[in-house]
PDB file of C-alpha atoms and ligand atoms in Angstrom:
ATOM      1  CA  UNK S  92       0.000   0.000   0.000  1.00 89.00           C
ATOM      2  CA  UNK S  93       1.349   3.473  -0.854  1.00 95.00           C
ATOM      3  CA  UNK S  94       2.324   5.924   1.862  1.00 98.00           C
ATOM      4  CA  UNK S  95      -0.660   8.072   2.817  1.00 98.00           C
ATOM      5  CA  UNK S  96       0.263   9.689   6.174  1.00 98.00           C
ATOM      6  CA  UNK S  97       3.169  10.671   8.407  1.00 98.00           C
ATOM      7  CA  UNK S  98       2.717  10.518  12.181  1.00 98.00           C
ATOM      8  CA  UNK S  99       5.091  12.827  14.079  1.00 98.00           C
ATOM      9  CA  UNK S 100       6.113  12.368  17.680  1.00 98.00           C
ATOM     10  CA  UNK S 101       6.646  15.659  19.536  1.00 98.00           C
ATOM     11  CA  UNK S 102       9.113  15.640  22.425  1.00 98.00           C
ATOM     12  CA  UNK S 103      12.576  15.045  21.060  1.00 98.00           C
ATOM     13  CA  UNK S 104      11.331  14.766  17.468  1.00 98.00           C
ATOM     14  CA  UNK S 105       9.646  18.023  16.484  1.00 98.00           C
ATOM     15  CA  UNK S 106      11.686  19.929  19.036  1.00 98.00           C
ATOM     16  CA  UNK S 107      14.273  19.085  21.687  1.00 97.00           C
ATOM     17  CA  UNK S 108      11.866  19.853  24.491  1.00 98.00           C
ATOM     18  CA  UNK S 109      13.207  17.640  27.255  1.00 98.00           C
ATOM     19  CA  UNK S 110      15.593  20.190  28.761  1.00 97.00           C
ATOM     20  CA  UNK S 111      12.645  22.582  29.115  1.00 97.00           C
ATOM     21  CA  UNK S 112      10.560  19.766  30.638  1.00 98.00           C
ATOM     22  CA  UNK S 113      13.405  18.923  33.019  1.00 98.00           C
ATOM     23  CA  UNK S 114      13.769  22.564  34.112  1.00 98.00           C
ATOM     24  CA  UNK S 115      10.003  22.823  34.656  1.00 98.00           C
ATOM     25  CA  UNK S 116      10.029  19.666  36.793  1.00 98.00           C
ATOM     26  CA  UNK S 117      12.917  20.970  38.919  1.00 98.00           C
ATOM     27  CA  UNK S 118      11.350  24.411  39.400  1.00 98.00           C
ATOM     28  CA  UNK S 119       8.123  22.704  40.476  1.00 98.00           C
ATOM     29  CA  UNK S 120       9.921  20.506  43.008  1.00 96.00           C
ATOM     30  CA  UNK S 121      11.752  23.535  44.422  1.00 97.00           C
ATOM     31  CA  UNK S 122       8.519  25.529  44.743  1.00 97.00           C
ATOM     32  CA  UNK S 123       6.998  22.540  46.566  1.00 94.00           C
ATOM     33  CA  UNK S 124       9.907  22.578  49.032  1.00 93.00           C
ATOM     34  CA  UNK S 125      11.208  19.187  47.906  1.00 92.00           C
ATOM     35  CA  UNK S 126      14.872  18.253  47.842  1.00 90.00           C
ATOM     36  CA  UNK S 127      14.348  16.619  44.434  1.00 94.00           C
ATOM     37  CA  UNK S 128      16.633  17.676  41.596  1.00 97.00           C
ATOM     38  CA  UNK S 129      16.646  15.748  38.339  1.00 98.00           C
ATOM     39  CA  UNK S 130      20.068  16.276  36.702  1.00 98.00           C
ATOM     40  CA  UNK S 131      20.645  15.102  33.127  1.00 98.00           C
ATOM     41  CA  UNK S 132      21.812  11.637  34.158  1.00 98.00           C
ATOM     42  CA  UNK S 133      18.821  11.057  36.428  1.00 98.00           C
ATOM     43  CA  UNK S 134      16.474  12.474  33.811  1.00 98.00           C
ATOM     44  CA  UNK S 135      17.849  10.259  31.022  1.00 98.00           C
ATOM     45  CA  UNK S 136      17.086   7.273  33.239  1.00 97.00           C
ATOM     46  CA  UNK S 137      13.625   8.595  34.161  1.00 98.00           C
ATOM     47  CA  UNK S 138      12.775   9.185  30.493  1.00 98.00           C
ATOM     48  CA  UNK S 139      12.370   5.422  30.230  1.00 97.00           C
ATOM     49  CA  UNK S 140       9.018   6.189  31.885  1.00 98.00           C
ATOM     50  CA  UNK S 141       6.813   8.081  29.438  1.00 97.00           C
ATOM     51  CA  UNK S 142       4.412  10.624  30.872  1.00 97.00           C
ATOM     52  CA  UNK S 143       5.268  13.345  33.364  1.00 98.00           C
ATOM     53  CA  UNK S 144       2.823  12.142  36.032  1.00 97.00           C
ATOM     54  CA  UNK S 145       3.985   8.556  35.626  1.00 97.00           C
ATOM     55  CA  UNK S 146       7.596   9.745  35.809  1.00 97.00           C
ATOM     56  CA  UNK S 147       7.002  11.583  39.115  1.00 96.00           C
ATOM     57  CA  UNK S 148       5.207   8.557  40.551  1.00 94.00           C
ATOM     58  CA  UNK S 149       8.060   6.261  39.449  1.00 95.00           C
ATOM     59  CA  UNK S 150      10.620   8.553  41.123  1.00 95.00           C
ATOM     60  CA  UNK S 151       8.510   8.732  44.301  1.00 91.00           C
ATOM     61  CA  UNK S 152       8.110   4.961  44.459  1.00 90.00           C
ATOM     62  CA  UNK S 153      11.696   4.076  43.614  1.00 91.00           C
ATOM     63  CA  UNK S 154      13.769   6.935  45.063  1.00 90.00           C
ATOM     64  CA  UNK S 155      11.627   8.630  47.746  1.00 85.00           C
ATOM     65  CA  UNK S 156       9.528   5.809  49.217  1.00 78.00           C
ATOM     66  CA  UNK S 157       9.626   7.386  52.685  1.00 78.00           C
ATOM     67  CA  UNK S 158       7.840  10.622  51.798  1.00 73.00           C
ATOM     68  CA  UNK S 159       5.788  11.300  54.922  1.00 63.00           C
ATOM     69  CA  UNK S 160       2.310  12.615  55.500  1.00 58.00           C
ATOM     70  CA  UNK S 161      -0.635  13.126  53.153  1.00 57.00           C
ATOM     71  CA  UNK S 162       1.523  13.090  50.041  1.00 64.00           C
ATOM     72  CA  UNK S 163       2.250   9.450  50.673  1.00 64.00           C
ATOM     73  CA  UNK S 164      -1.349   8.709  51.654  1.00 69.00           C
ATOM     74  CA  UNK S 165      -2.910  10.275  48.554  1.00 73.00           C
ATOM     75  CA  UNK S 166       0.002  10.498  46.142  1.00 85.00           C
ATOM     76  CA  UNK S 167      -2.016  10.566  42.930  1.00 90.00           C
ATOM     77  CA  UNK S 168      -3.861  13.789  43.786  1.00 91.00           C
ATOM     78  CA  UNK S 169      -0.644  15.397  44.957  1.00 91.00           C
ATOM     79  CA  UNK S 170       1.243  14.216  41.854  1.00 94.00           C
ATOM     80  CA  UNK S 171      -1.527  15.534  39.595  1.00 96.00           C
ATOM     81  CA  UNK S 172      -1.223  18.945  41.252  1.00 96.00           C
ATOM     82  CA  UNK S 173       2.570  18.894  40.900  1.00 96.00           C
ATOM     83  CA  UNK S 174       2.260  17.950  37.242  1.00 98.00           C
ATOM     84  CA  UNK S 175      -0.247  20.731  36.566  1.00 98.00           C
ATOM     85  CA  UNK S 176       2.237  23.221  38.032  1.00 98.00           C
ATOM     86  CA  UNK S 177       5.038  21.710  35.930  1.00 98.00           C
ATOM     87  CA  UNK S 178       2.911  21.944  32.767  1.00 98.00           C
ATOM     88  CA  UNK S 179       2.204  25.622  33.480  1.00 98.00           C
ATOM     89  CA  UNK S 180       5.924  26.314  33.941  1.00 98.00           C
ATOM     90  CA  UNK S 181       6.771  24.378  30.761  1.00 98.00           C
ATOM     91  CA  UNK S 182       4.132  26.347  28.839  1.00 97.00           C
ATOM     92  CA  UNK S 183       5.593  29.632  30.070  1.00 97.00           C
ATOM     93  CA  UNK S 184       9.042  28.605  28.829  1.00 97.00           C
ATOM     94  CA  UNK S 185       7.753  27.487  25.439  1.00 96.00           C
ATOM     95  CA  UNK S 186       5.505  30.493  24.834  1.00 96.00           C
ATOM     96  CA  UNK S 187       8.440  32.657  25.860  1.00 91.00           C
ATOM     97  CA  UNK S 188      10.301  31.328  22.835  1.00 89.00           C
ATOM     98  CA  UNK S 189      12.615  28.925  24.666  1.00 89.00           C
ATOM     99  CA  UNK S 190      12.336  26.228  21.997  1.00 95.00           C
ATOM    100  CA  UNK S 191      12.998  25.909  18.260  1.00 95.00           C
ATOM    101  CA  UNK S 192      12.051  23.190  15.802  1.00 96.00           C
ATOM    102  CA  UNK S 193      14.537  20.452  15.037  1.00 98.00           C
ATOM    103  CA  UNK S 194      16.347  20.528  11.710  1.00 97.00           C
ATOM    104  CA  UNK S 195      14.178  19.592   8.744  1.00 98.00           C
ATOM    105  CA  UNK S 196      10.847  19.364  10.591  1.00 98.00           C
ATOM    106  CA  UNK S 197       9.078  22.361   9.056  1.00 97.00           C
ATOM    107  CA  UNK S 198      10.507  21.636   5.589  1.00 98.00           C
ATOM    108  CA  UNK S 199       9.353  17.993   5.679  1.00 98.00           C
ATOM    109  CA  UNK S 200       5.882  18.993   6.920  1.00 98.00           C
ATOM    110  CA  UNK S 201       5.460  21.394   3.998  1.00 97.00           C
ATOM    111  CA  UNK S 202       6.884  18.905   1.451  1.00 98.00           C
ATOM    112  CA  UNK S 203       4.588  16.165   2.742  1.00 98.00           C
ATOM    113  CA  UNK S 204       1.527  18.412   2.680  1.00 97.00           C
ATOM    114  CA  UNK S 205       2.346  19.623  -0.844  1.00 97.00           C
ATOM    115  CA  UNK S 206       2.795  15.991  -1.913  1.00 98.00           C
ATOM    116  CA  UNK S 207      -0.723  15.196  -0.685  1.00 98.00           C
ATOM    117  CA  UNK S 208       0.313  13.238   2.406  1.00 98.00           C
ATOM    118  CA  UNK S 209      -1.806  13.533   5.532  1.00 98.00           C
ATOM    119  CA  UNK S 210      -0.142  14.591   8.801  1.00 98.00           C
ATOM    120  CA  UNK S 211      -0.786  13.650  12.422  1.00 98.00           C
ATOM    121  CA  UNK S 212       0.743  14.156  15.836  1.00 98.00           C
ATOM    122  CA  UNK S 213       1.225  11.112  18.114  1.00 98.00           C
ATOM    123  CA  UNK S 214       2.700  12.106  21.469  1.00 98.00           C
ATOM    124  CA  UNK S 215       2.717  11.296  25.167  1.00 97.00           C
ATOM    125  CA  UNK S 216       2.611  14.909  26.232  1.00 97.00           C
ATOM    126  CA  UNK S 217      -0.550  16.924  26.719  1.00 97.00           C
ATOM    127  CA  UNK S 218      -2.481  18.751  24.017  1.00 98.00           C
ATOM    128  CA  UNK S 219      -1.823  22.125  25.630  1.00 97.00           C
ATOM    129  CA  UNK S 220       1.929  21.528  25.369  1.00 97.00           C
ATOM    130  CA  UNK S 221       1.640  20.631  21.686  1.00 98.00           C
ATOM    131  CA  UNK S 222      -0.522  23.662  20.891  1.00 97.00           C
ATOM    132  CA  UNK S 223       1.860  25.998  22.738  1.00 97.00           C
ATOM    133  CA  UNK S 224       4.922  24.494  21.024  1.00 97.00           C
ATOM    134  CA  UNK S 225       3.451  24.688  17.500  1.00 96.00           C
ATOM    135  CA  UNK S 226       2.084  28.196  18.057  1.00 95.00           C
ATOM    136  CA  UNK S 227       5.400  29.531  19.331  1.00 95.00           C
ATOM    137  CA  UNK S 228       7.872  27.765  17.034  1.00 94.00           C
ATOM    138  CA  UNK S 229       6.155  26.781  13.762  1.00 92.00           C
ATOM    139  CA  UNK S 230       4.749  28.940  10.962  1.00 90.00           C
ATOM    140  CA  UNK S 231       0.944  28.939  11.029  1.00 90.00           C
ATOM    141  CA  UNK S 232       0.585  27.213   7.659  1.00 89.00           C
ATOM    142  CA  UNK S 233       2.860  24.330   8.734  1.00 90.00           C
ATOM    143  CA  UNK S 234       1.177  23.924  12.124  1.00 91.00           C
ATOM    144  CA  UNK S 235      -2.181  23.989  10.351  1.00 94.00           C
ATOM    145  CA  UNK S 236      -1.157  20.976   8.245  1.00 95.00           C
ATOM    146  CA  UNK S 237      -1.771  18.520  11.097  1.00 98.00           C
ATOM    147  CA  UNK S 238      -5.149  16.840  10.758  1.00 98.00           C
ATOM    148  CA  UNK S 239      -5.077  14.648  13.883  1.00 98.00           C
ATOM    149  CA  UNK S 240      -3.634  15.354  17.341  1.00 98.00           C
ATOM    150  CA  UNK S 241      -3.186  12.133  19.316  1.00 98.00           C
ATOM    151  CA  UNK S 242      -1.910  13.372  22.684  1.00 98.00           C
ATOM    152  CA  UNK S 243      -1.490  12.024  26.206  1.00 97.00           C
ATOM    153  CA  UNK S 244      -5.200  12.561  26.877  1.00 97.00           C
ATOM    154  CA  UNK S 245      -6.220  10.221  24.041  1.00 97.00           C
ATOM    155  CA  UNK S 246      -4.882   6.971  25.414  1.00 96.00           C
ATOM    156  CA  UNK S 247      -5.211   5.252  28.788  1.00 94.00           C
ATOM    157  CA  UNK S 248      -1.619   4.084  28.688  1.00 96.00           C
ATOM    158  CA  UNK S 249       1.509   5.965  27.645  1.00 97.00           C
ATOM    159  CA  UNK S 250       4.191   4.846  25.196  1.00 98.00           C
ATOM    160  CA  UNK S 251       5.523   2.148  24.683  1.00 98.00           C
ATOM    161  CA  UNK S 252       1.845   1.175  24.756  1.00 98.00           C
ATOM    162  CA  UNK S 253       0.574   1.580  21.150  1.00 98.00           C
ATOM    163  CA  UNK S 254      -2.615   3.313  22.326  1.00 98.00           C
ATOM    164  CA  UNK S 255      -1.827   6.795  21.077  1.00 98.00           C
ATOM    165  CA  UNK S 256      -0.859   5.463  17.637  1.00 98.00           C
ATOM    166  CA  UNK S 257      -3.934   3.253  17.414  1.00 98.00           C
ATOM    167  CA  UNK S 258      -6.092   6.272  18.285  1.00 98.00           C
ATOM    168  CA  UNK S 259      -4.383   8.298  15.540  1.00 98.00           C
ATOM    169  CA  UNK S 260      -4.930   5.505  12.964  1.00 98.00           C
ATOM    170  CA  UNK S 261      -8.592   5.355  13.947  1.00 98.00           C
ATOM    171  CA  UNK S 262      -8.982   9.098  13.533  1.00 98.00           C
ATOM    172  CA  UNK S 263      -7.178   8.985  10.167  1.00 98.00           C
ATOM    173  CA  UNK S 264      -9.224   5.913   9.134  1.00 98.00           C
ATOM    174  CA  UNK S 265      -6.015   4.458   7.701  1.00 98.00           C
ATOM    175  CA  UNK S 266      -4.339   1.061   8.146  1.00 98.00           C
ATOM    176  CA  UNK S 267      -0.846   1.098   9.699  1.00 98.00           C
ATOM    177  CA  UNK S 268       0.794  -0.040   6.467  1.00 97.00           C
ATOM    178  CA  UNK S 269      -0.324   3.227   4.819  1.00 98.00           C
ATOM    179  CA  UNK S 270       1.605   5.248   7.386  1.00 98.00           C
ATOM    180  CA  UNK S 271       5.094   5.963   8.666  1.00 98.00           C
ATOM    181  CA  UNK S 272       6.012   7.299  12.118  1.00 98.00           C
ATOM    182  CA  UNK S 273       8.876   9.638  12.987  1.00 99.00           C
ATOM    183  CA  UNK S 274      10.133   9.212  16.540  1.00 98.00           C
ATOM    184  CA  UNK S 275      13.178   9.900  18.754  1.00 98.00           C
ATOM    185  CA  UNK S 276      12.949   7.259  21.486  1.00 98.00           C
ATOM    186  CA  UNK S 277      12.774   3.518  22.124  1.00 98.00           C
ATOM    187  CA  UNK S 278       9.407   3.958  23.868  1.00 98.00           C
ATOM    188  CA  UNK S 279       8.146   5.756  20.798  1.00 98.00           C
ATOM    189  CA  UNK S 280       9.544   3.131  18.429  1.00 98.00           C
ATOM    190  CA  UNK S 281       7.918   0.317  20.392  1.00 98.00           C
ATOM    191  CA  UNK S 282       4.600   2.164  20.560  1.00 98.00           C
ATOM    192  CA  UNK S 283       4.523   2.715  16.793  1.00 98.00           C
ATOM    193  CA  UNK S 284       5.712  -0.847  16.105  1.00 98.00           C
ATOM    194  CA  UNK S 285       2.998  -2.109  18.430  1.00 98.00           C
ATOM    195  CA  UNK S 286       0.493  -0.373  16.176  1.00 98.00           C
ATOM    196  CA  UNK S 287       2.144  -1.933  13.103  1.00 98.00           C
ATOM    197  CA  UNK S 288       3.530   1.372  11.815  1.00 98.00           C
ATOM    198  CA  UNK S 289       6.992   1.451  10.174  1.00 98.00           C
ATOM    199  CA  UNK S 290       9.117   3.943  12.070  1.00 98.00           C
ATOM    200  CA  UNK S 291      12.018   6.287  11.303  1.00 98.00           C
ATOM    201  CA  UNK S 292      14.133   7.393  14.248  1.00 98.00           C
ATOM    202  CA  UNK S 293      15.765  10.832  14.473  1.00 98.00           C
ATOM    203  CA  UNK S 294      17.851  10.528  17.633  1.00 98.00           C
ATOM    204  CA  UNK S 295      18.200  13.375  20.136  1.00 97.00           C
ATOM    205  CA  UNK S 296      20.769  13.910  22.911  1.00 96.00           C
ATOM    206  CA  UNK S 297      18.662  11.928  25.401  1.00 97.00           C
ATOM    207  CA  UNK S 298      18.244   8.934  23.087  1.00 97.00           C
ATOM    208  CA  UNK S 299      21.445   8.841  21.027  1.00 97.00           C
ATOM    209  CA  UNK S 300      23.019   5.382  21.201  1.00 96.00           C
ATOM    210  CA  UNK S 301      19.864   3.570  22.322  1.00 98.00           C
ATOM    211  CA  UNK S 302      18.828   0.273  20.683  1.00 98.00           C
ATOM    212  CA  UNK S 303      16.489   1.109  17.805  1.00 98.00           C
ATOM    213  CA  UNK S 304      16.247  -2.419  16.406  1.00 97.00           C
ATOM    214  CA  UNK S 305      13.242  -2.636  14.115  1.00 97.00           C
ATOM    215  CA  UNK S 306      13.295   0.960  12.902  1.00 98.00           C
ATOM    216  CA  UNK S 307      13.259   1.256   9.094  1.00 97.00           C
ATOM    217  CA  UNK S 308      16.046   3.859   9.396  1.00 98.00           C
ATOM    218  CA  UNK S 309      17.932   5.752  12.114  1.00 98.00           C
ATOM    219  CA  UNK S 310      19.380   9.230  11.518  1.00 98.00           C
ATOM    220  CA  UNK S 311      20.686  11.881  13.913  1.00 98.00           C
ATOM    221  CA  UNK S 312      18.311  14.530  12.427  1.00 98.00           C
ATOM    222  CA  UNK S 313      15.893  14.940   9.535  1.00 98.00           C
ATOM    223  CA  UNK S 314      18.396  17.407   8.124  1.00 98.00           C
ATOM    224  CA  UNK S 315      18.451  20.183   5.566  1.00 98.00           C
ATOM    225  CA  UNK S 316      20.390  20.630   2.312  1.00 97.00           C
ATOM    226  CA  UNK S 317      22.884  22.731   4.282  1.00 97.00           C
ATOM    227  CA  UNK S 318      22.661  20.583   7.436  1.00 97.00           C
ATOM    228  CA  UNK S 319      23.081  16.927   6.373  1.00 98.00           C
ATOM    229  CA  UNK S 320      21.992  14.081   8.581  1.00 98.00           C
ATOM    230  CA  UNK S 321      24.263  11.289   9.791  1.00 98.00           C
ATOM    231  CA  UNK S 322      22.748   7.945   8.779  1.00 98.00           C
ATOM    232  CA  UNK S 323      23.079   5.597  11.743  1.00 98.00           C
ATOM    233  CA  UNK S 324      21.148   2.685  10.267  1.00 97.00           C
ATOM    234  CA  UNK S 325      19.340   2.139   6.981  1.00 96.00           C
ATOM    235  CA  UNK S 326      19.825   2.977   3.303  1.00 95.00           C
ATOM    236  CA  UNK S 327      20.147   6.733   2.668  1.00 95.00           C
ATOM    237  CA  UNK S 328      20.167   6.252  -1.148  1.00 95.00           C
ATOM    238  CA  UNK S 329      22.899   8.913  -1.417  1.00 95.00           C
ATOM    239  CA  UNK S 330      20.635  11.501   0.196  1.00 97.00           C
ATOM    240  CA  UNK S 331      21.748  13.674   3.111  1.00 98.00           C
ATOM    241  CA  UNK S 332      18.398  14.898   4.406  1.00 98.00           C
ATOM    242  CA  UNK S 333      15.026  13.189   4.873  1.00 98.00           C
ATOM    243  CA  UNK S 334      12.545  14.181   2.167  1.00 98.00           C
ATOM    244  CA  UNK S 335       9.262  12.631   1.027  1.00 98.00           C
ATOM    245  CA  UNK S 336      11.007  10.512  -1.618  1.00 97.00           C
ATOM    246  CA  UNK S 337      13.311   8.964   1.000  1.00 98.00           C
ATOM    247  CA  UNK S 338      10.375   8.374   3.351  1.00 98.00           C
ATOM    248  CA  UNK S 339       8.511   6.612   0.538  1.00 97.00           C
ATOM    249  CA  UNK S 340      11.585   4.468  -0.083  1.00 97.00           C
ATOM    250  CA  UNK S 341      11.894   3.577   3.602  1.00 97.00           C
ATOM    251  CA  UNK S 342       8.177   2.898   3.716  1.00 97.00           C
ATOM    252  CA  UNK S 343       8.065   0.657   0.619  1.00 92.00           C
ATOM    253  CA  UNK S 344       9.498  -2.572   2.139  1.00 69.00           C
ATOM    254  CA  UNK S 345       6.659  -2.357   4.658  1.00 56.00           C
ATOM    255  CA  UNK S 346       3.939  -1.782   2.138  1.00 45.00           C
ATOM    256  CA  UNK S 347       1.530  -4.688   2.135  1.00 40.00           C
ATOM    257  CA  UNK S 348       0.334  -6.241  -1.168  1.00 36.00           C
ATOM    258  CA  UNK S 349      -1.123  -3.660  -3.489  1.00 34.00           C
TER     259      UNK S 349
HETATM  260  C1  LIG K 197       7.809  12.414  25.797  1.00 88.80           C
HETATM  261  C2  LIG K 197       7.302  12.138  27.153  1.00 88.80           C
HETATM  262  C3  LIG K 197       6.589  13.227  27.908  1.00 88.80           C
HETATM  263  C4  LIG K 197       7.533  14.401  28.183  1.00 88.80           C
HETATM  264  C5  LIG K 197       7.025  15.257  29.316  1.00 88.80           C
HETATM  265  O1  LIG K 197       6.663  12.474  24.988  1.00 88.80           O
HETATM  266  O2  LIG K 197       7.448  11.028  27.621  1.00 88.80           O
HETATM  267  O3  LIG K 197       6.180  12.654  29.133  1.00 88.80           O
HETATM  268  O4  LIG K 197       8.792  13.873  28.600  1.00 88.80           O
HETATM  269  O5  LIG K 197       5.720  15.733  28.989  1.00 88.80           O
HETATM  270  P1  LIG K 197       6.752  12.125  23.380  1.00 88.80           P
HETATM  271  P2  LIG K 197       4.522  15.552  30.039  1.00 88.80           P
HETATM  272  O6  LIG K 197       5.837  10.941  23.201  1.00 88.80           O
HETATM  273  O7  LIG K 197       6.268  13.372  22.691  1.00 88.80           O
HETATM  274  O8  LIG K 197       8.193  11.819  23.055  1.00 88.80           O
HETATM  275  O9  LIG K 197       5.050  16.001  31.389  1.00 88.80           O
HETATM  276  O10 LIG K 197       3.423  16.435  29.496  1.00 88.80           O
HETATM  277  O11 LIG K 197       4.190  14.083  29.995  1.00 88.80           O
HETATM  278 MG1  LIG K 198       9.668  11.650  21.805  1.00 88.80          MG
END
C-alpha cells in the first residue's frame, strides 16, 4: 500500500523539548519545598518512563519511598497537582520562545503536505503543550497541516503502549501499512511498532546510542540541504536529508500487497 500519512512524535522529534521539561520539573519541586533535583543523568534514566505524572510517581516509588504525611497517603492527587504546576511552567518557557524546531521538521511537513500526504501528531505529552509548542515555534501554515492530534489525553496508557498510535490511525481511518512514524525514542519506536507502523528514528541527545532495532532507518536529524543528517542505520540512497522521496523508499518494504 502506498504511503498516505506521516505521524510525528513531539518531544525530542519536532523539538528538543526535554531540557525545558526537566527545568520545569525541577522548578516545580523547588517551589513545593522538595529536595528533588533531576540532573541530566537522572532524567535520562527517568525518560524510560513516558508521561510526566507517571515519571514523578516512578521517582517517588523508587527513590523517595519514605515521603511522609498526606503526600504518601494520597500520592495521585498530589502528583496531579505537581504535574499541573510543571505543565504551566513548561508552557511559560515554550511560549516565551525557549524552543525551536529540530532541523528539517518544518521543511518535511510542507513537502509532505504539498505531496498530498496527511499529517498527524502522536505524542505522550498533553495537548496544551503541543498547541503551545506549535504556536510559538512553527509557521501557522505548517502547524495547520496537522489533521489529527493524538496526545497524552487520548490513550489510557503511555508509550511504549501503542494506544496513542492506534487512536491516531482510527482518527485517520487508515491502516498502519499506509503510514510511517517519525520518533526519537525507544518507547516511541515500540509504541509505533505495536500499532504496526513502520518507524524512522531521528535521535536526540537523550536517546542517542539507544537500541532502535526494528526501525526502518535511524538518523541523527531529519536534516536540511545545508545541514546533512548522519545515517546511523538504513539505506540513505545517497541523500543527506530526509525528504518525502526517501520516506517513501523507507516505507516501501513495509507496504503490504497492493
Ligand atoms: C515524551 C514524554 C513526555 C515528556 C514530558 O513524549 O514522555 O512525558 O517527557 O511531557 P513524546 P509531560 O511521546 O512526545 O516523546 O510532562 O506532558 O508528559
Ligand atoms: Mg519523543
